[in-house]
Amino acid sequence: MLEISGLNQLYGGSHTLWDVDLTVSAGSRTCLMGRNGMGKTTLLKCVMGLLPAVSGEIRFDGQDLHRRPAEQRARLGIGYVPQGREIFSALTVEENLRMGGFTGRGGAHAMARVYEIFPVLQDMARRRGGDLSGGQQQQLAIGRALMLEPRMLILDEPCEGIQPNIVAEIGDLLLRLNQELEMTILIVEQKLPFARRVGSDFCVLDKGRVAVRGGIDELTDEVVRKHMTV
């Protein structure tokens, strides 16, 4: 579903991504991993059109994304949950969700599904996003992406700073979306137990390059020590 080949990105005078090749198969749950500062968030932003790539190709379902702005990429069916959630704190929960449905892909049906998945959001529909707890804000950020009714969901460290019970719920949700709706998942995640539970495949970035990739059963302790231990 997502094919990245020979991707290079520069940030100021720094070469942040080096000839990155990554394939995310339809129906997979791919975990993008690595130490802090290795280029994971940069790669996701390149996929979403939020940062320019200087060379290489990004294709989604066979369509070249190179010159497409972020909003067009969303319309193709890519939902994005950024690191730090980035909800609209002054808008209500419902208004945040409606912002996520701007493409027209999701309407009342999408809103009903989000409320079914996250009942707390329906209970707090009139409350400002900034008044929610961290875990509730993360649920709102995921719900906003689901308003697109995406075929692929990209999440950047959705468990960061979240209490354990919400982390477990997010894991359950991703498995449900993948298994029941056949939604493809690409997730940046540092928590090994979560990655091993949720992922079907993994890819480790090291200094902006793909260091190792494979099925999640190949994410051994040796791989972790070599490429992820600080």
Short mmCIF file of C-alpha atoms in Angstrom, two decimals, residues 33-119:
data_model
loop_
_atom_site.label_atom_id
_atom_site.label_comp_id
_atom_site.label_asym_id
_atom_site.label_seq_id
_atom_site.Cartn_x
_atom_site.Cartn_y
_atom_site.Cartn_z
CA MET A 33 11.38 2.03 15.60
CA GLY A 34 14.76 3.42 16.64
CA ARG A 35 16.46 5.69 19.13
CA ASN A 36 15.40 9.31 19.51
CA GLY A 37 16.56 11.59 16.71
CA MET A 38 17.00 8.81 14.13
CA GLY A 39 14.49 10.23 11.61
CA LYS A 40 11.24 8.43 12.43
CA THR A 41 9.02 11.52 12.76
CA THR A 42 10.78 13.12 9.78
CA LEU A 43 9.91 10.10 7.65
CA LEU A 44 6.24 10.27 8.62
CA LYS A 45 6.12 14.00 7.87
CA CYS A 46 7.61 13.36 4.44
CA VAL A 47 4.93 10.75 3.77
CA MET A 48 2.23 13.24 4.78
CA GLY A 49 3.70 16.14 2.77
CA LEU A 50 4.54 18.18 5.87
CA LEU A 51 8.27 18.15 5.06
CA PRO A 52 9.78 18.14 1.55
CA ALA A 53 11.93 15.27 0.36
CA VAL A 54 14.90 16.23 -1.81
CA SER A 55 14.87 12.96 -3.73
CA GLY A 56 13.23 9.57 -3.86
CA GLU A 57 9.69 8.32 -4.37
CA ILE A 58 6.65 7.89 -2.13
CA ARG A 59 3.70 5.96 -3.53
CA PHE A 60 0.39 5.21 -1.89
CA ASP A 61 -1.70 2.51 -3.52
CA GLY A 62 0.35 3.05 -6.68
CA GLN A 63 -0.16 6.83 -6.79
CA ASP A 64 2.85 9.14 -6.70
CA LEU A 65 2.63 11.49 -3.72
CA HIS A 66 5.67 13.61 -4.57
CA ARG A 67 3.90 16.80 -5.66
CA ARG A 68 0.66 16.33 -3.74
CA PRO A 69 0.00 18.69 -0.80
CA ALA A 70 -0.92 17.22 2.58
CA GLU A 71 -4.67 17.70 2.15
CA GLN A 72 -4.66 15.71 -1.09
CA ARG A 73 -2.79 12.89 0.59
CA ALA A 74 -5.44 12.81 3.30
CA ARG A 75 -8.16 12.62 0.64
CA LEU A 76 -6.51 9.49 -0.76
CA GLY A 77 -7.30 7.80 2.55
CA ILE A 78 -4.30 8.39 4.83
CA GLY A 79 -5.13 9.32 8.43
CA TYR A 80 -2.36 10.88 10.51
CA VAL A 81 -2.05 11.15 14.30
CA PRO A 82 0.95 13.41 15.00
CA GLN A 83 3.32 13.21 17.93
CA GLY A 84 2.04 15.37 20.78
CA ARG A 85 -1.56 14.99 19.55
CA GLU A 86 -1.83 18.60 18.22
CA ILE A 87 -5.55 18.90 18.84
CA PHE A 88 -7.27 22.31 18.66
CA SER A 89 -7.39 23.11 22.36
CA ALA A 90 -9.85 26.03 22.04
CA LEU A 91 -12.34 24.00 19.96
CA THR A 92 -14.81 21.54 21.42
CA VAL A 93 -14.39 17.82 21.06
CA GLU A 94 -17.08 17.73 18.38
CA GLU A 95 -15.50 20.63 16.49
CA ASN A 96 -12.13 18.86 16.56
CA LEU A 97 -13.73 15.76 15.09
CA ARG A 98 -15.51 17.75 12.39
CA MET A 99 -12.17 19.27 11.41
CA GLY A 100 -10.98 15.74 10.79
CA GLY A 101 -13.83 15.13 8.36
CA PHE A 102 -12.97 18.08 6.10
CA THR A 103 -12.30 15.87 3.09
CA GLY A 104 -15.91 14.78 2.89
CA ARG A 105 -14.98 11.10 3.29
CA GLY A 106 -16.43 10.99 6.77
CA GLY A 107 -19.80 12.35 7.87
CA ALA A 108 -22.44 11.34 10.36
CA HIS A 109 -21.53 7.68 9.94
CA ALA A 110 -17.88 8.38 10.76
CA MET A 111 -18.85 10.49 13.77
CA ALA A 112 -21.08 7.71 15.08
CA ARG A 113 -18.26 5.18 14.70
CA VAL A 114 -15.79 7.42 16.55
CA TYR A 115 -18.27 7.86 19.41
CA GLU A 116 -18.85 4.10 19.48
CA ILE A 117 -15.11 3.49 19.72
CA PHE A 118 -14.52 6.29 22.26
CA PRO A 119 -17.70 6.79 24.33
#
